[in-house]
mmCIF file of C-alpha atoms in Angstrom:
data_model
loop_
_atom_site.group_PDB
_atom_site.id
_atom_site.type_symbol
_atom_site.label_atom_id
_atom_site.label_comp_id
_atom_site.label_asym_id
_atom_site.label_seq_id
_atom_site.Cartn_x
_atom_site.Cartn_y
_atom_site.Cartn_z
ATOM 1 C CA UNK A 215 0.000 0.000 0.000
ATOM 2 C CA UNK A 216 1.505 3.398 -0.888
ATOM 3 C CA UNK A 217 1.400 5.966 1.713
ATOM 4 C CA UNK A 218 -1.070 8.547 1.704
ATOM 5 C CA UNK A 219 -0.006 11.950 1.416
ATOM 6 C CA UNK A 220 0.358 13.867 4.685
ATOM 7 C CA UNK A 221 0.540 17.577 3.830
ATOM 8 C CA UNK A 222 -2.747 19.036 3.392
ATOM 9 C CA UNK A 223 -4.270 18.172 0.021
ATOM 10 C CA UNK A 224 -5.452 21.298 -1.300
ATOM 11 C CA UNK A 225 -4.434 24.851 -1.344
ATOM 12 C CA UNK A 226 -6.133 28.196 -1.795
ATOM 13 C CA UNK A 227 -5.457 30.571 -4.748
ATOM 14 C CA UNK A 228 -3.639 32.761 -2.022
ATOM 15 C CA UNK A 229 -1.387 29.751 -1.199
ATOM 16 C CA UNK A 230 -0.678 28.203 -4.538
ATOM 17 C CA UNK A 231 0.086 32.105 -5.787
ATOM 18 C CA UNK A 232 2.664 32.433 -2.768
ATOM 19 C CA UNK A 233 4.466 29.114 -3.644
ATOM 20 C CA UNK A 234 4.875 30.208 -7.236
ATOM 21 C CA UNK A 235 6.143 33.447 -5.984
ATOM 22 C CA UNK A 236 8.955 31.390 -4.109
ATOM 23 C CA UNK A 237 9.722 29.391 -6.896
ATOM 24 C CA UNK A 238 9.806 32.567 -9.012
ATOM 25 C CA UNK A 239 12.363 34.467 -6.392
ATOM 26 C CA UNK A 240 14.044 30.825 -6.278
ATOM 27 C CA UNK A 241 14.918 30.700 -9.328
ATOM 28 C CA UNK A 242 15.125 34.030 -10.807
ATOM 29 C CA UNK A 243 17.766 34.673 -7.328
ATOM 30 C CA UNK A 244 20.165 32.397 -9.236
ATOM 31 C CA UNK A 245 19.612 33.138 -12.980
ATOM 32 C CA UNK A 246 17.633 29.611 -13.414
ATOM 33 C CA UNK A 247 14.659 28.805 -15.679
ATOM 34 C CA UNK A 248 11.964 26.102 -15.124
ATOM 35 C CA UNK A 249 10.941 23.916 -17.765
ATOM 36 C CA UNK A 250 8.137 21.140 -16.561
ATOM 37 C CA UNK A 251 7.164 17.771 -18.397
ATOM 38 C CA UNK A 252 3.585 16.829 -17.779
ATOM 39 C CA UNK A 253 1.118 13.862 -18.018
ATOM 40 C CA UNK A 254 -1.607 13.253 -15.892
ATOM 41 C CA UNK A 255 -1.844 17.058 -15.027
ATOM 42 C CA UNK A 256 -2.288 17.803 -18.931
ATOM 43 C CA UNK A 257 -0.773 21.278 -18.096
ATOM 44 C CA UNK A 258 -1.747 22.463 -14.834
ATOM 45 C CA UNK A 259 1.518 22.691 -13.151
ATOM 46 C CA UNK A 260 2.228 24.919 -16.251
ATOM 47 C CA UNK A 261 -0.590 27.187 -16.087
ATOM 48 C CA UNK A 262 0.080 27.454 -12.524
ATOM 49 C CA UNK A 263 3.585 29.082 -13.382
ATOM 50 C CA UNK A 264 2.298 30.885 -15.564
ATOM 51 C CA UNK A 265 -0.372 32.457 -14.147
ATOM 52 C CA UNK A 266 1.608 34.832 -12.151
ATOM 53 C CA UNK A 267 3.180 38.390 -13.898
ATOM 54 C CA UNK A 268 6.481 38.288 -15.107
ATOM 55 C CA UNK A 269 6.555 34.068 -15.374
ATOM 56 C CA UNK A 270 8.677 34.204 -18.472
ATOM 57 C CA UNK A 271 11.705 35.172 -16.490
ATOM 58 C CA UNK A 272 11.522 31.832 -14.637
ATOM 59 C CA UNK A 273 9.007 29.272 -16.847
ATOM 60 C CA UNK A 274 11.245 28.533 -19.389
ATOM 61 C CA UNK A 275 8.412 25.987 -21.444
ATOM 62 C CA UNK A 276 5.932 23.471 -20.034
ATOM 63 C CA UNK A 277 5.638 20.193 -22.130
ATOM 64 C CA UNK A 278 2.336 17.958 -22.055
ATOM 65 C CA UNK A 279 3.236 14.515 -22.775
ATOM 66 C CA UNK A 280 0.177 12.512 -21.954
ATOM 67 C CA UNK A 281 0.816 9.835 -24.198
ATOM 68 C CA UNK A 282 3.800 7.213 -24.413
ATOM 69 C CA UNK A 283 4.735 8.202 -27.984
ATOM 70 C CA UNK A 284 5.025 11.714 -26.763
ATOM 71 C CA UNK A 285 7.066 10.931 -23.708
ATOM 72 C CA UNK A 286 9.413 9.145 -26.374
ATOM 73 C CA UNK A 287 9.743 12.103 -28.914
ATOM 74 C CA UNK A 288 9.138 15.295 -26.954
ATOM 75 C CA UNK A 289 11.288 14.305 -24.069
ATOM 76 C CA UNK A 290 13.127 11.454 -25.445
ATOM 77 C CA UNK A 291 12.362 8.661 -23.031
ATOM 78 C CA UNK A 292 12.931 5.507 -24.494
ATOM 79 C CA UNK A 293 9.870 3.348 -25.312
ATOM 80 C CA UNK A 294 11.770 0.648 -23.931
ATOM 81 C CA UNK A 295 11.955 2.077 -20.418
ATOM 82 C CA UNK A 296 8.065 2.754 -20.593
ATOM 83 C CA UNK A 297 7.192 -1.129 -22.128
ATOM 84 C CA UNK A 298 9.593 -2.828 -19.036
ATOM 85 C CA UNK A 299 8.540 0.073 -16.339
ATOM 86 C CA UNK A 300 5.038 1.153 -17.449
ATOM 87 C CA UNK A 301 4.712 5.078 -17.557
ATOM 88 C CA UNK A 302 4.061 5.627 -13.969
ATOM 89 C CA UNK A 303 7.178 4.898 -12.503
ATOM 90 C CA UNK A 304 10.213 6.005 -11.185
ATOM 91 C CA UNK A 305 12.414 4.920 -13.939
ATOM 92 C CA UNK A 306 9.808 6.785 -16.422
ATOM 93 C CA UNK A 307 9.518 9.890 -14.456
ATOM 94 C CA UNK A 308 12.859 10.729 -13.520
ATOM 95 C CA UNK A 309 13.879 10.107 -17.398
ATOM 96 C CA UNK A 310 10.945 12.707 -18.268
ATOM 97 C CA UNK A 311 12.743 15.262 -15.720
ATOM 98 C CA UNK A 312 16.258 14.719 -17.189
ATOM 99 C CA UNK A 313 14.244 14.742 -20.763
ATOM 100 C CA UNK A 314 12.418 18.414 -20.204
ATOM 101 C CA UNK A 315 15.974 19.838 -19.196
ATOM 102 C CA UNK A 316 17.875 17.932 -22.562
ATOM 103 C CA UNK A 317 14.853 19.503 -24.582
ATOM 104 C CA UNK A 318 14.866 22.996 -22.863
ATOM 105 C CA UNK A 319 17.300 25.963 -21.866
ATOM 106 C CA UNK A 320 16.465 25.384 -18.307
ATOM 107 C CA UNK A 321 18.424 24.789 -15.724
ATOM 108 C CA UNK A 322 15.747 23.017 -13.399
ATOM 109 C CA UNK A 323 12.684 20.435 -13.947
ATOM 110 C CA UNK A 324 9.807 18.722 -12.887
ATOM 111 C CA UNK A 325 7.894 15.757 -13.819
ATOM 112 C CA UNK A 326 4.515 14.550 -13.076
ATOM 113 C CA UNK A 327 3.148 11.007 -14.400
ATOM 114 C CA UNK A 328 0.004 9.099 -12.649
ATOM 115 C CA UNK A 329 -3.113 7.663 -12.584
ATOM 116 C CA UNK A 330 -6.101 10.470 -11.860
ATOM 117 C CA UNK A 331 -8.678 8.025 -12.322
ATOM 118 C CA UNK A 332 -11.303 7.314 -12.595
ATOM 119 C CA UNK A 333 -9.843 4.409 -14.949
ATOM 120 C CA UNK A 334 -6.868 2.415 -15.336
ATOM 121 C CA UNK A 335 -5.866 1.541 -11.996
ATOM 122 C CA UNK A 336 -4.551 -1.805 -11.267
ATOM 123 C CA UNK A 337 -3.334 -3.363 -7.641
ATOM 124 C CA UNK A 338 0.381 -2.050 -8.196
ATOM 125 C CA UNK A 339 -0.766 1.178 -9.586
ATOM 126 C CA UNK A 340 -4.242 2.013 -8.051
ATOM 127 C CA UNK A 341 -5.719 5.504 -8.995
ATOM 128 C CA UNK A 342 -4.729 8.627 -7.742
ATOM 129 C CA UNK A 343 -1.071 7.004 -8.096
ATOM 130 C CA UNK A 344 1.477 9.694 -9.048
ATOM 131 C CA UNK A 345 4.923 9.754 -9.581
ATOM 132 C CA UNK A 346 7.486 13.094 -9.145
ATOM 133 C CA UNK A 347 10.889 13.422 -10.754
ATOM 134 C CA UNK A 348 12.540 17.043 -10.407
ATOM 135 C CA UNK A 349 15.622 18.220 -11.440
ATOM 136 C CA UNK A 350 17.820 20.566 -9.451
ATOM 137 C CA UNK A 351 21.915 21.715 -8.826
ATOM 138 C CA UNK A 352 22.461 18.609 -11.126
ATOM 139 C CA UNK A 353 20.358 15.937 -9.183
ATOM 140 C CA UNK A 354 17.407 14.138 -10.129
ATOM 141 C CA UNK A 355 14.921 13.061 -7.341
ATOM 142 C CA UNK A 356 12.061 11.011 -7.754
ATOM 143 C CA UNK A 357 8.869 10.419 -5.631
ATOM 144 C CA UNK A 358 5.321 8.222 -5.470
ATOM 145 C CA UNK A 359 2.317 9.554 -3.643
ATOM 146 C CA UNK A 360 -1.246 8.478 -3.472
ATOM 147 C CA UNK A 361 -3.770 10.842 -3.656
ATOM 148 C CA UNK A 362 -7.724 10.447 -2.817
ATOM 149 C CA UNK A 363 -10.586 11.856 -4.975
ATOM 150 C CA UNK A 364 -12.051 12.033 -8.379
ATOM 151 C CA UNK A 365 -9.888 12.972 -11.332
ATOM 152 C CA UNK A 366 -10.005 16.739 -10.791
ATOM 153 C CA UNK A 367 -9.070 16.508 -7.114
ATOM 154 C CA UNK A 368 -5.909 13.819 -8.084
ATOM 155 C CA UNK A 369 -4.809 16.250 -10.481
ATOM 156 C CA UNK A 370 -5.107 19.674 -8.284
ATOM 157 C CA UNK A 371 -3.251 18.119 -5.357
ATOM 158 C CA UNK A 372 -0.128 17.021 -7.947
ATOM 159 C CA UNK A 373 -0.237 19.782 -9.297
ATOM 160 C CA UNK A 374 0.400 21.384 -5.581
ATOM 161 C CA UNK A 375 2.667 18.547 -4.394
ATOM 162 C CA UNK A 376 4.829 19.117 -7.713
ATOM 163 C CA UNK A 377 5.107 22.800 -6.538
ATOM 164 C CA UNK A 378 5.545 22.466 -2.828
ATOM 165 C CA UNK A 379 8.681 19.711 -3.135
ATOM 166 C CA UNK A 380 10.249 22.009 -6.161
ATOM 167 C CA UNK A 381 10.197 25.030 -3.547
ATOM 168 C CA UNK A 382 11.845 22.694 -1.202
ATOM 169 C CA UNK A 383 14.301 21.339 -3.355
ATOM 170 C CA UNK A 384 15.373 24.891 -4.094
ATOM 171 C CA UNK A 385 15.767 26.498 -1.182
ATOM 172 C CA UNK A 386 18.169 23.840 -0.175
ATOM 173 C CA UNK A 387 19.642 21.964 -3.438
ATOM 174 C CA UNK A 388 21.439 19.109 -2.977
ATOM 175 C CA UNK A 389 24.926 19.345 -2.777
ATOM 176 C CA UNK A 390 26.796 18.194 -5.881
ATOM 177 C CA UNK A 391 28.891 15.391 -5.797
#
């Protein structure tokens, strides 16, 4: 069973606008642009970013990869890794994050690939399965949460989980090795 995801769910506009506002003073602090790699959010992570004024300082381009083929030749993840992994997974994700940076001029990524439901679940994988990959200082970190709801409420709280970590990640980067 995949634990359930312990910061609160759901943010206001207020809230969500704030975290983007770190992200932008993040990144724009250190001469950085953002480029994100989306599936199961068709966008939303995107439009969050860019939402705010003055986003194209930061948001270098947001890609929308819901299908397999488009994973493969937008982002260049092999079809290979998606037939022996399936597309939510670690392997998949974190090869989507390293794929929007290869494909971008940005310096730092995220990823988002899941299951919002209310199909294609499966034991492994139920719905409202989501996998994370971001890309910061040179690392690539991948997470799994489960989320609880109908489609739209699986794909607003990865949308905010997708922000929150990236805000986290950097105000303290890893260190490079």
């Amino acid at each position: 069973m995949l634990p359930k995801q312990e910061l609160p769910a759901f943010a206001t506009p207020a809230q969500q606008t704030k975290i983007i506002h770190e992200i932008a003073a993040l990144l724009t602090g250190r001469g950085w642009l953002l480029a994100s790699a989306e599936s199961c959010t068709g966008g939303l992570v995107a439009a969050a970013c860019t939402d705010v004024a003055g986003s194209s300082l930061w948001f270098e381009r947001g890609l929308v990869c819901y299908s397999n083929a488009a994973k493969t030749e937008l982002l260049g993840v092999p079809a290979a890794l998606i037939e022996r992994h399936g597309a939510v997974s670690d392997a998949v994700v974190r090869a989507m994050a390293e794929g929007a940076l290869a494909h971008s001029r940005a310096q730092v990524s995220l990823a988002v690939t899941g299951i919002a439901g209310p199909a294609g679940g499966s034991a492994d994988k139920p719905v409202g399965t989501v996998w994370f990959g971001w890309c910061v200082a040179g690392q690539t970190e991948a997470q799994r949460c489960r989320f609880d709801g109908d489609r739209s409420a699986v794909r607003a709280q990865a949308t905010l989980h997708a922000l929150r970590e990236l805000a986290r990640r950097l105000a303290a980067p890893p260190a490079l090795t």
